[in-house]
mmCIF file with all atom_site columns, N, CA and C in Angstrom:
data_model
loop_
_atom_site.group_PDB
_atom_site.id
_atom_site.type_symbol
_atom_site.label_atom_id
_atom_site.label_alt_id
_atom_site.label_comp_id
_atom_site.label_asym_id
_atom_site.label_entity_id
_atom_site.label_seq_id
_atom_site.pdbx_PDB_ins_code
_atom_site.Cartn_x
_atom_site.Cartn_y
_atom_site.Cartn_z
_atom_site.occupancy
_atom_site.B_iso_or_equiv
_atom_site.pdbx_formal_charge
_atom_site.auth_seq_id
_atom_site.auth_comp_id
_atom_site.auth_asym_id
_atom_site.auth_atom_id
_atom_site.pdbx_PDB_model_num
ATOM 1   N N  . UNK A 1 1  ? -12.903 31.255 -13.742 1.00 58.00 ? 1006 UNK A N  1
ATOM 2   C CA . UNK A 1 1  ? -11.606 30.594 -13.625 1.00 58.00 ? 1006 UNK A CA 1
ATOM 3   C C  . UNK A 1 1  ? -11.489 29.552 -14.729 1.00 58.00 ? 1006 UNK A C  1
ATOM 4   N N  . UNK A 1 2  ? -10.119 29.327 -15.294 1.00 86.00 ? 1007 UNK A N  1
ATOM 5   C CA . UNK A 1 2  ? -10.585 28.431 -16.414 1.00 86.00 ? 1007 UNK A CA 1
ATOM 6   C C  . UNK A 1 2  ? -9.883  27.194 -16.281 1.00 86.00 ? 1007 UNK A C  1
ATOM 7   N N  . UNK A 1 3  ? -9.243  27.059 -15.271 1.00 90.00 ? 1008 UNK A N  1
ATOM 8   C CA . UNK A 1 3  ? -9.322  25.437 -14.321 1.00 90.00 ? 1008 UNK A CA 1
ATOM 9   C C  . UNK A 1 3  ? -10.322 25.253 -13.669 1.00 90.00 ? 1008 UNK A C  1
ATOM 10  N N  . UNK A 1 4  ? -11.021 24.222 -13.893 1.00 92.00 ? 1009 UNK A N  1
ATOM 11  C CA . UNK A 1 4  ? -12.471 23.383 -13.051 1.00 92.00 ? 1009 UNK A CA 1
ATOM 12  C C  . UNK A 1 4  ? -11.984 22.215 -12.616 1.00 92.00 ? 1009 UNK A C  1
ATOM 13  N N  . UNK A 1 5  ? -12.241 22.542 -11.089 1.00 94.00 ? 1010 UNK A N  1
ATOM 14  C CA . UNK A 1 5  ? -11.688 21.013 -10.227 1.00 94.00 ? 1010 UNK A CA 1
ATOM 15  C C  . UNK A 1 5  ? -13.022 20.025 -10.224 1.00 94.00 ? 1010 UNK A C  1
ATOM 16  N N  . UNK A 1 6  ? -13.019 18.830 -10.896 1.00 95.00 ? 1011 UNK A N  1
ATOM 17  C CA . UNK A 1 6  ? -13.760 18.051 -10.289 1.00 95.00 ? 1011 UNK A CA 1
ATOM 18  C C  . UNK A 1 6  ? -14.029 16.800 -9.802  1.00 95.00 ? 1011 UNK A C  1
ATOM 19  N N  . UNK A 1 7  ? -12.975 17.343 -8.287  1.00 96.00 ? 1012 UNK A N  1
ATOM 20  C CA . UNK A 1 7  ? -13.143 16.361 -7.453  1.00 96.00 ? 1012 UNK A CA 1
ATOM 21  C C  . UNK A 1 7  ? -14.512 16.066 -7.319  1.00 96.00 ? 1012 UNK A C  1
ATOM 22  N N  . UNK A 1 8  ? -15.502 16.758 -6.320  1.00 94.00 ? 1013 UNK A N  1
ATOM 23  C CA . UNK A 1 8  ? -16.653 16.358 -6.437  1.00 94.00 ? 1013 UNK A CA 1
ATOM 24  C C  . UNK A 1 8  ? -17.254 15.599 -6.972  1.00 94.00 ? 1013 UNK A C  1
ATOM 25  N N  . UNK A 1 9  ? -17.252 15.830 -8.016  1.00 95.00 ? 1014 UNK A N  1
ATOM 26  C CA . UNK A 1 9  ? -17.870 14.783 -9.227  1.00 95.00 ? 1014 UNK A CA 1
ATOM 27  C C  . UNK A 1 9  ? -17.362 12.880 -9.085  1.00 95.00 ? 1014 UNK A C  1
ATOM 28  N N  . UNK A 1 10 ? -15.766 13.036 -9.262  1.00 96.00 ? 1015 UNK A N  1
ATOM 29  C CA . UNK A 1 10 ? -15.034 11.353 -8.795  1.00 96.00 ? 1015 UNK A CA 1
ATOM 30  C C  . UNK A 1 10 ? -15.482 11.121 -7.279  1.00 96.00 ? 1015 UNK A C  1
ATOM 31  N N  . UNK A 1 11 ? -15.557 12.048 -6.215  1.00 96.00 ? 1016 UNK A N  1
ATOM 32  C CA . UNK A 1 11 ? -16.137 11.516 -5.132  1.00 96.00 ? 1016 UNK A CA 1
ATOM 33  C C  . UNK A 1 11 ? -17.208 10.874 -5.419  1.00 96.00 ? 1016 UNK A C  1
ATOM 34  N N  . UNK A 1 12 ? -18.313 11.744 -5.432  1.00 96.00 ? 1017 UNK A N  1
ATOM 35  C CA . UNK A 1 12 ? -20.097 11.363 -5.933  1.00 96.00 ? 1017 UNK A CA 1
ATOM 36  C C  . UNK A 1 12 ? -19.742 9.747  -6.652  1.00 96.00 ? 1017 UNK A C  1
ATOM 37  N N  . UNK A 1 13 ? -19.000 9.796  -7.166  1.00 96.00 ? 1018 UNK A N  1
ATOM 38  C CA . UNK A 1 13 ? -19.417 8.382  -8.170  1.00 96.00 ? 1018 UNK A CA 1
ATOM 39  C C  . UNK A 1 13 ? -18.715 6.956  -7.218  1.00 96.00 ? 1018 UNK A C  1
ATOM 40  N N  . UNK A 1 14 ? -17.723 7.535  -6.507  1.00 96.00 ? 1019 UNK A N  1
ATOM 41  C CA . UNK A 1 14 ? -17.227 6.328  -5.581  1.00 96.00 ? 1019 UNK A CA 1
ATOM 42  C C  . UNK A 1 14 ? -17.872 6.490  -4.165  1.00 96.00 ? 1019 UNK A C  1
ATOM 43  N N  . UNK A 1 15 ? -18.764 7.386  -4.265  1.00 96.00 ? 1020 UNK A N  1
ATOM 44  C CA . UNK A 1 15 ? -19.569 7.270  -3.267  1.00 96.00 ? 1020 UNK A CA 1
ATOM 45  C C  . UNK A 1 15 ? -18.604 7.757  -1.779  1.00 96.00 ? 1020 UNK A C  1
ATOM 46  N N  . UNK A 1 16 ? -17.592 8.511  -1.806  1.00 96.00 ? 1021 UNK A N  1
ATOM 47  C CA . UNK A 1 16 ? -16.475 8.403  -0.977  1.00 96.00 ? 1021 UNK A CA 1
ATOM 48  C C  . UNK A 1 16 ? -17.170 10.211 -0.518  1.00 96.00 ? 1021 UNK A C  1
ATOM 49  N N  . UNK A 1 17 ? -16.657 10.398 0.948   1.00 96.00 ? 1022 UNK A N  1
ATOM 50  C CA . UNK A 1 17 ? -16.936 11.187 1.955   1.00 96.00 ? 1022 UNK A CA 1
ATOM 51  C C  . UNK A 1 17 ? -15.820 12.329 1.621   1.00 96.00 ? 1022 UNK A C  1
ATOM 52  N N  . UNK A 1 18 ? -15.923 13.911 2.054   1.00 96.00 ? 1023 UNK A N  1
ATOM 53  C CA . UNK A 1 18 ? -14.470 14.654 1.546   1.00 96.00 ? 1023 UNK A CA 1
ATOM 54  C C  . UNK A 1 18 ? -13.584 14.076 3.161   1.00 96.00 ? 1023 UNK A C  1
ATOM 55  N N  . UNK A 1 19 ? -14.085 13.789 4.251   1.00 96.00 ? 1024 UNK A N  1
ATOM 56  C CA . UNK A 1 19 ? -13.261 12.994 5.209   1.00 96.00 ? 1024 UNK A CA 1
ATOM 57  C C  . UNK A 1 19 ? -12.613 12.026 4.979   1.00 96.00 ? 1024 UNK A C  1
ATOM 58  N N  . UNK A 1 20 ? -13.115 11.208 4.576   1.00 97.00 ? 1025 UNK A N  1
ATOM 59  C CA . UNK A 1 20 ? -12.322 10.111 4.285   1.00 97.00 ? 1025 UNK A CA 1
ATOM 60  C C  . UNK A 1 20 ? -11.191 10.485 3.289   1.00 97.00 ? 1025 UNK A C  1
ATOM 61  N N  . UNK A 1 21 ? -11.804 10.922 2.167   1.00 97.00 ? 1026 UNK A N  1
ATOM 62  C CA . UNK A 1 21 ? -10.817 11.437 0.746   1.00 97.00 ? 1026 UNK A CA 1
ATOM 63  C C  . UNK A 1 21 ? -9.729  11.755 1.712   1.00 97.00 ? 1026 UNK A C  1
ATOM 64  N N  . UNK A 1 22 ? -9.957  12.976 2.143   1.00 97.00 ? 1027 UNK A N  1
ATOM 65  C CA . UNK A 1 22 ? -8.868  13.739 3.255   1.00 97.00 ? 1027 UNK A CA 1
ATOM 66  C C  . UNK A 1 22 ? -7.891  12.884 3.790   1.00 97.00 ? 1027 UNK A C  1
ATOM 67  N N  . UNK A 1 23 ? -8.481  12.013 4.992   1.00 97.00 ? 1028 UNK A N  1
ATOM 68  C CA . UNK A 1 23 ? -7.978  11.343 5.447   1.00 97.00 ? 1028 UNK A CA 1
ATOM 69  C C  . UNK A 1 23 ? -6.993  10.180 4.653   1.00 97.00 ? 1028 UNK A C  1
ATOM 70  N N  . UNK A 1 24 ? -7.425  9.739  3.573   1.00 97.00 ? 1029 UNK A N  1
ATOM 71  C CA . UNK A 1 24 ? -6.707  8.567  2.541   1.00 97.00 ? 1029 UNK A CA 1
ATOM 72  C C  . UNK A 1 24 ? -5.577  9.375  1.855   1.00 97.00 ? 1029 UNK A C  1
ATOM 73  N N  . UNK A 1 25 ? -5.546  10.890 1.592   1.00 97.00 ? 1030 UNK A N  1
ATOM 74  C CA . UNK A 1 25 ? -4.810  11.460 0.475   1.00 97.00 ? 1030 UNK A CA 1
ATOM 75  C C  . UNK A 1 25 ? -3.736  12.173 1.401   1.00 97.00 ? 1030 UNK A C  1
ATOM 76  N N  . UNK A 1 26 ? -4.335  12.253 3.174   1.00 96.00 ? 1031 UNK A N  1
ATOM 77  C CA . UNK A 1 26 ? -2.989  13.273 3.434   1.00 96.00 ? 1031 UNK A CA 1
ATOM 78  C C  . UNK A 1 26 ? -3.497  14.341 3.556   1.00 96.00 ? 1031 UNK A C  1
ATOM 79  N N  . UNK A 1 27 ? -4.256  15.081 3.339   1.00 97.00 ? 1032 UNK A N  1
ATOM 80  C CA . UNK A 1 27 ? -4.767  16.082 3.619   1.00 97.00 ? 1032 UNK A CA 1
ATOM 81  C C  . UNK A 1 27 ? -5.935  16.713 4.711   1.00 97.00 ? 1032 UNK A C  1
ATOM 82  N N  . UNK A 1 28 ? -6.320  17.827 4.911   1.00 97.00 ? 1033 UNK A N  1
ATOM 83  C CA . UNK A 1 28 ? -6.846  17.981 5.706   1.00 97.00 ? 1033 UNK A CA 1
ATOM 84  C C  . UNK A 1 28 ? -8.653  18.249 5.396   1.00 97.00 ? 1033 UNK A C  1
ATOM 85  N N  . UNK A 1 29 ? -9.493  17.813 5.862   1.00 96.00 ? 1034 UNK A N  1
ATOM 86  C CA . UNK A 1 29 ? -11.068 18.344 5.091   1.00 96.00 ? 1034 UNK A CA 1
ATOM 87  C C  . UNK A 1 29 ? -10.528 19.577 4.556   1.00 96.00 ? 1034 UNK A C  1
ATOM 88  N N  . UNK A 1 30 ? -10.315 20.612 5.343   1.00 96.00 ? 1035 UNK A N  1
ATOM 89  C CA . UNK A 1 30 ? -10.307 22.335 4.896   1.00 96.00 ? 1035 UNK A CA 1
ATOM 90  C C  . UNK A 1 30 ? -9.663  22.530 3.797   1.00 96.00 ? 1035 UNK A C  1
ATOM 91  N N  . UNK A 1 31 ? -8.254  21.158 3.626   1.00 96.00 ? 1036 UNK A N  1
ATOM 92  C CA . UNK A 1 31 ? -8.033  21.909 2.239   1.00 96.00 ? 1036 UNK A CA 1
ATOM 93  C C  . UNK A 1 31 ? -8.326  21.000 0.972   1.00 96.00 ? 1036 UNK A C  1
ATOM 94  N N  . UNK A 1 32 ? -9.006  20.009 1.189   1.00 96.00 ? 1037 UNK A N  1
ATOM 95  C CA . UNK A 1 32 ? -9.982  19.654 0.382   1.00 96.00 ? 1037 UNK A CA 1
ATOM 96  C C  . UNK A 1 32 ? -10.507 20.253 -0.438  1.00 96.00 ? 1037 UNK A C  1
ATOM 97  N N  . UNK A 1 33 ? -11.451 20.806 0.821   1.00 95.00 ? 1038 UNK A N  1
ATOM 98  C CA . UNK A 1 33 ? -13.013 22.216 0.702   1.00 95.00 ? 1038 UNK A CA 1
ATOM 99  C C  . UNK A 1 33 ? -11.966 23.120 -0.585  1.00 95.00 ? 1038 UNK A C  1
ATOM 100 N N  . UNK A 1 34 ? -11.114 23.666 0.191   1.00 95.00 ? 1039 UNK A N  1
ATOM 101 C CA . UNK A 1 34 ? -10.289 24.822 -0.821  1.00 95.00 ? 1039 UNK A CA 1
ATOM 102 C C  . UNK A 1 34 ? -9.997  23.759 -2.232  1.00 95.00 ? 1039 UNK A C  1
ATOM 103 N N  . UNK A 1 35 ? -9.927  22.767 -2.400  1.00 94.00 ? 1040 UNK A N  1
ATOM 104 C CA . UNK A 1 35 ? -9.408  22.481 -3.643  1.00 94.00 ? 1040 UNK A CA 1
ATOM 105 C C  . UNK A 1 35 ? -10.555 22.599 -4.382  1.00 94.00 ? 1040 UNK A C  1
ATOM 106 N N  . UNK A 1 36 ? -11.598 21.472 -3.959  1.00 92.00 ? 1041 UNK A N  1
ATOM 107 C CA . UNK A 1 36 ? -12.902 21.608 -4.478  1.00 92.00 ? 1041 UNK A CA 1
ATOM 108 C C  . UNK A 1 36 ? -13.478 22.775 -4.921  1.00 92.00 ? 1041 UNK A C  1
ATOM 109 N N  . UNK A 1 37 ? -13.564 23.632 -4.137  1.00 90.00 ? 1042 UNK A N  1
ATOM 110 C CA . UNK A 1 37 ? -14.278 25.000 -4.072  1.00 90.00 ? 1042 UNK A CA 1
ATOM 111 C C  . UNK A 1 37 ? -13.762 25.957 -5.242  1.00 90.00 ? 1042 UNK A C  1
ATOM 112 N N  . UNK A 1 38 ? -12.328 25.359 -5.811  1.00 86.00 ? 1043 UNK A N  1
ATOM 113 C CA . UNK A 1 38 ? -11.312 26.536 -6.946  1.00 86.00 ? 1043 UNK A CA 1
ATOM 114 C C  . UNK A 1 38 ? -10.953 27.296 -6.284  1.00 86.00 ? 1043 UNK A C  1
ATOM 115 N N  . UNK A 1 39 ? -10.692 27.177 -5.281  1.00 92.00 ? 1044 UNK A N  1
ATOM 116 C CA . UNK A 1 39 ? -10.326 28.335 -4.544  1.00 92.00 ? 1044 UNK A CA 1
ATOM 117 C C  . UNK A 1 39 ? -8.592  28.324 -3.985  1.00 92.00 ? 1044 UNK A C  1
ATOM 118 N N  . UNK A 1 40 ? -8.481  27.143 -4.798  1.00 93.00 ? 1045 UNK A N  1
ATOM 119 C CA . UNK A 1 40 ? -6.851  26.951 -4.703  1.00 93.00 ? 1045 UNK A CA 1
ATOM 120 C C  . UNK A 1 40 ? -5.793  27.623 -5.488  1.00 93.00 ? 1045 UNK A C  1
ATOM 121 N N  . UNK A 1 41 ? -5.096  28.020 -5.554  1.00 93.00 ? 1046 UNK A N  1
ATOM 122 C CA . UNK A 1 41 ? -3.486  28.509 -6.430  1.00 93.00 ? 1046 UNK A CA 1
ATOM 123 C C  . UNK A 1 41 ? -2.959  27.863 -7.050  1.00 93.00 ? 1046 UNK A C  1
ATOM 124 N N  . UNK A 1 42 ? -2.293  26.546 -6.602  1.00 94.00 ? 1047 UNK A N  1
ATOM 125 C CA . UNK A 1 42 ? -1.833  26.141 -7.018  1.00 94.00 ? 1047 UNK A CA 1
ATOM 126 C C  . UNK A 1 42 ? -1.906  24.181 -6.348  1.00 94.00 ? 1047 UNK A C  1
ATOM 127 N N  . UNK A 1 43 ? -1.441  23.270 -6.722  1.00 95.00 ? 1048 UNK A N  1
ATOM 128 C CA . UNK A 1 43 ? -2.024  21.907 -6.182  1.00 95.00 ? 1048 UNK A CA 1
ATOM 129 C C  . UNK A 1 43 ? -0.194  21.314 -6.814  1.00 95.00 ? 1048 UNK A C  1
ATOM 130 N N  . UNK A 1 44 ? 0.507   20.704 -5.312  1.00 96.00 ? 1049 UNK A N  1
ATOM 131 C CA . UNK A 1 44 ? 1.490   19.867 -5.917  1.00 96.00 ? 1049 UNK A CA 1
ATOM 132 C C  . UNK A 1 44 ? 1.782   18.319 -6.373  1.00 96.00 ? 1049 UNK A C  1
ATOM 133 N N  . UNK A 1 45 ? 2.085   18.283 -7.474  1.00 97.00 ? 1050 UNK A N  1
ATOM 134 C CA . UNK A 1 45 ? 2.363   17.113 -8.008  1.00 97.00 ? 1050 UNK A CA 1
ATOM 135 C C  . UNK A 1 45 ? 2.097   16.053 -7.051  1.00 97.00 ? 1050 UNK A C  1
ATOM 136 N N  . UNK A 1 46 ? 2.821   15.658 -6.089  1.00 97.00 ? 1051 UNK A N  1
ATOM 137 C CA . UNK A 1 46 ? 2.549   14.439 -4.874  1.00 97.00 ? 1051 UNK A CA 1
ATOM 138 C C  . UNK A 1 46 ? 1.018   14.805 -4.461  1.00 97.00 ? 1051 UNK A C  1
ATOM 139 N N  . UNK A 1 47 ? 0.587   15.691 -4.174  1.00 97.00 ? 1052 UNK A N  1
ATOM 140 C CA . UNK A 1 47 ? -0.827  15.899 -3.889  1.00 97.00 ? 1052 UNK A CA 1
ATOM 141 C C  . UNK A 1 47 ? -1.826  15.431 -4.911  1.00 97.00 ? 1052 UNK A C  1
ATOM 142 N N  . UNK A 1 48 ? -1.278  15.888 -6.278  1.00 97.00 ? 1053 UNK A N  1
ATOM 143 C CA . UNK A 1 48 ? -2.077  15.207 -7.218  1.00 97.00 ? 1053 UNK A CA 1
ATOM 144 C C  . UNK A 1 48 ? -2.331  13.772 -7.377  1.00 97.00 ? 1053 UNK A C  1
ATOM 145 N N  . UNK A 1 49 ? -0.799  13.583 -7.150  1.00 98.00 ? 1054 UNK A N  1
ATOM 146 C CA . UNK A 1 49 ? -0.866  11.825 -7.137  1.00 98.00 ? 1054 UNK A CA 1
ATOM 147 C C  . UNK A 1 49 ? -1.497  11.143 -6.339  1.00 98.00 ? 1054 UNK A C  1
ATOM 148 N N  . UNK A 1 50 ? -1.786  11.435 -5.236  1.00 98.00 ? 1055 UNK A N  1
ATOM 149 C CA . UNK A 1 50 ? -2.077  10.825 -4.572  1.00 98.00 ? 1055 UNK A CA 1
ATOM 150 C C  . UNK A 1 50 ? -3.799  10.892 -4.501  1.00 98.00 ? 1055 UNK A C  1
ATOM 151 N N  . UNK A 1 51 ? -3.977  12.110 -5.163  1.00 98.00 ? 1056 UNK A N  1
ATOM 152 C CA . UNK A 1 51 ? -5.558  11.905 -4.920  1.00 98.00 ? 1056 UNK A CA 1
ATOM 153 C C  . UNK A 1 51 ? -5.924  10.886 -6.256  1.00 98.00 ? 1056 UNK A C  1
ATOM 154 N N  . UNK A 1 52 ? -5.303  11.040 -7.503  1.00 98.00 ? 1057 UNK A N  1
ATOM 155 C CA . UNK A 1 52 ? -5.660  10.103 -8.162  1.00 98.00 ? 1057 UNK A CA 1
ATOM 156 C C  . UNK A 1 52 ? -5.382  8.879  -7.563  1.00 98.00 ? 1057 UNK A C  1
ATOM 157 N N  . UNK A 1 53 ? -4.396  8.232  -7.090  1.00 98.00 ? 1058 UNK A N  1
ATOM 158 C CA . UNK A 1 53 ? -4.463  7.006  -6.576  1.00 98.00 ? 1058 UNK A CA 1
ATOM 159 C C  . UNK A 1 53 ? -5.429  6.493  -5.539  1.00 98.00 ? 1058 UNK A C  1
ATOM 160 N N  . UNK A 1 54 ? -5.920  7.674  -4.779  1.00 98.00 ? 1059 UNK A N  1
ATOM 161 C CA . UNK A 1 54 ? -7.110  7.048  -3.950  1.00 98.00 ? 1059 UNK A CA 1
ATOM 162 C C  . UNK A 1 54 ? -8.386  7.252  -4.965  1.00 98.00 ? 1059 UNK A C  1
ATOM 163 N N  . UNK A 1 55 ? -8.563  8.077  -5.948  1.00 98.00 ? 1060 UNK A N  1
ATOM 164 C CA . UNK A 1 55 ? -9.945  7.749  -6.639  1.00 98.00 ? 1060 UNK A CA 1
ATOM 165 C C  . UNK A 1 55 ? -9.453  6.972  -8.190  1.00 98.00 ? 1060 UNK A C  1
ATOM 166 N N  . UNK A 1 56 ? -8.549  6.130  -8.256  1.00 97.00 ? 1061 UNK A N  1
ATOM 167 C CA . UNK A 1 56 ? -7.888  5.575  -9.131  1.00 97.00 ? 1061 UNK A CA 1
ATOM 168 C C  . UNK A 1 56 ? -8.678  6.134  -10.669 1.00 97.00 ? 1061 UNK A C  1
ATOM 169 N N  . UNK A 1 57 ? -7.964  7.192  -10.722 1.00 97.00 ? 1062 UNK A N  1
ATOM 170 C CA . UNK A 1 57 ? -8.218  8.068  -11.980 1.00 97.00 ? 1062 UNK A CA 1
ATOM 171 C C  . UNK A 1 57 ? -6.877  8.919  -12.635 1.00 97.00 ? 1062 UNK A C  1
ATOM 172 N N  . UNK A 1 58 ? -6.971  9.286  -13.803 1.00 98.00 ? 1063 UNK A N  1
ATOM 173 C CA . UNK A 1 58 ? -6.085  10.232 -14.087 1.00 98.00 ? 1063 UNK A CA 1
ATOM 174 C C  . UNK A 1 58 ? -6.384  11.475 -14.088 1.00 98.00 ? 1063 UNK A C  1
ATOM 175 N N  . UNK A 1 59 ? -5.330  12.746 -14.247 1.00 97.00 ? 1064 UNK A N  1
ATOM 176 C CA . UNK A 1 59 ? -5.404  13.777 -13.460 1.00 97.00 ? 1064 UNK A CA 1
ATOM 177 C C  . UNK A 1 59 ? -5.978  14.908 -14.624 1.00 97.00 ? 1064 UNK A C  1
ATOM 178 N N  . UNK A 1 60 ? -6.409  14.294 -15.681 1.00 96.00 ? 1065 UNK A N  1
ATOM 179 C CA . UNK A 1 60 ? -7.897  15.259 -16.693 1.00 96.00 ? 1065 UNK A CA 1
ATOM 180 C C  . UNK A 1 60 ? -9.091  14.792 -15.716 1.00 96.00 ? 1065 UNK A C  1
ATOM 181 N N  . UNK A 1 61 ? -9.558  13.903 -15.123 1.00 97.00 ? 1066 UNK A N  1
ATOM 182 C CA . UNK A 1 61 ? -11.075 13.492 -14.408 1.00 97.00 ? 1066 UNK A CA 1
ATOM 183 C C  . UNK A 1 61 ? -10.733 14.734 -13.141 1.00 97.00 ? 1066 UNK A C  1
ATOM 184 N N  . UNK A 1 62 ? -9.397  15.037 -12.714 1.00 97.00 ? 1067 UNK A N  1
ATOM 185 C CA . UNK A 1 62 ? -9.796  16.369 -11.599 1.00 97.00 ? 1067 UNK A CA 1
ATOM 186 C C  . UNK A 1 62 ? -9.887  17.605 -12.187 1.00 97.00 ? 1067 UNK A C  1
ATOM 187 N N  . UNK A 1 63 ? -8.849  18.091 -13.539 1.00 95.00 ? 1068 UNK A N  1
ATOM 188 C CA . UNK A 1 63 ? -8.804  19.239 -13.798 1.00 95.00 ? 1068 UNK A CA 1
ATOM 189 C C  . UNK A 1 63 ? -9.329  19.390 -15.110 1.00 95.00 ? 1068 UNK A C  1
ATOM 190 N N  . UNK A 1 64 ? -10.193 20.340 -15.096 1.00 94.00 ? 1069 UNK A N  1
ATOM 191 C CA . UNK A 1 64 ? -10.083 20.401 -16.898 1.00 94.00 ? 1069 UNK A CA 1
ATOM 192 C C  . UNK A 1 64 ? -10.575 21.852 -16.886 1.00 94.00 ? 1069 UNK A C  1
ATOM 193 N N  . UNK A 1 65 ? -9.834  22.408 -18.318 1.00 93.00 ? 1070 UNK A N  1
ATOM 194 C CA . UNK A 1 65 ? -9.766  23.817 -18.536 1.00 93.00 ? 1070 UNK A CA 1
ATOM 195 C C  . UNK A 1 65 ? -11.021 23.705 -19.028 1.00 93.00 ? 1070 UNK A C  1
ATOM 196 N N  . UNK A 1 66 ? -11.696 25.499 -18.904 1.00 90.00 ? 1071 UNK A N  1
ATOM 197 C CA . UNK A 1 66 ? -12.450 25.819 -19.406 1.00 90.00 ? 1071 UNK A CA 1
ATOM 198 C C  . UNK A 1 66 ? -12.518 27.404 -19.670 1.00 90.00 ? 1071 UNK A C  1
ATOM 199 N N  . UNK A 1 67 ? -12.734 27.569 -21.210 1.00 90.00 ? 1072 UNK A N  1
ATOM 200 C CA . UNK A 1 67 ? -12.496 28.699 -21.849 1.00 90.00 ? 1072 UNK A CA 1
ATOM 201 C C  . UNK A 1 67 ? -13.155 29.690 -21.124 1.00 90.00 ? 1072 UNK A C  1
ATOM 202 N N  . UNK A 1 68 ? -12.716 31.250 -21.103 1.00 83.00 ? 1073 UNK A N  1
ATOM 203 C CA . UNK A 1 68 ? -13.310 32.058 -20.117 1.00 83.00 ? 1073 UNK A CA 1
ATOM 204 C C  . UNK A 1 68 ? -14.761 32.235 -20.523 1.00 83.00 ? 1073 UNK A C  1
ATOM 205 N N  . UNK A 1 69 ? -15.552 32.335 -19.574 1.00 74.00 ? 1074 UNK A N  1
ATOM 206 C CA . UNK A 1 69 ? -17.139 32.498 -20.135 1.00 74.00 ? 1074 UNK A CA 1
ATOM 207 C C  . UNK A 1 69 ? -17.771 31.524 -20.422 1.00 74.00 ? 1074 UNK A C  1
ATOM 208 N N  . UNK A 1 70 ? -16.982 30.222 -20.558 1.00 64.00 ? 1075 UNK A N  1
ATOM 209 C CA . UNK A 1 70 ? -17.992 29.030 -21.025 1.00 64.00 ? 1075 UNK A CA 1
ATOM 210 C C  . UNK A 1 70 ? -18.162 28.463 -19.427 1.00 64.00 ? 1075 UNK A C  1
ATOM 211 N N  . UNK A 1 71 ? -18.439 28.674 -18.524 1.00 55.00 ? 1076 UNK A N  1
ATOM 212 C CA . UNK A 1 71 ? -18.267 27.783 -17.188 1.00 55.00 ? 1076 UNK A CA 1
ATOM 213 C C  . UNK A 1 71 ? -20.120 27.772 -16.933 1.00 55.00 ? 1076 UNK A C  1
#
């Protein structure tokens, strides 16, 4: 896939739970898991925002392309 989500990664460093994340952003653990995992379609704008505002980041630290084969 040559979108790489990495939430994971901004969690790990704020030390923050995918519950809590969940819980702070509006969302549910499960679709967390699905964002994290790439296993998502598509992610809307307000969703984005809001997860950057709870891991006060911009929205290259969640997504960043990666050329096919280089993953």
């Amino acid at each position: 896939m040559p979108i790489v989500v990495r939430i994971d990664v901004e969690l790990a460093k704020r030390k923050l739970s995918v519950g809590e994340f969940a819980e702070r952003v509006g969302l549910t653990p499960a679709n967390v898991a699905v964002l994290k995992n790439g296993r998502a379609k598509a992610v809307r704008f307000n969703t984005l925002e809001a997860m950057c505002r709870v891991l006060d980041c911009q929205p290259g630290d969640l997504l960043e392309w990666v050329p096919d084969g280089a993953e």
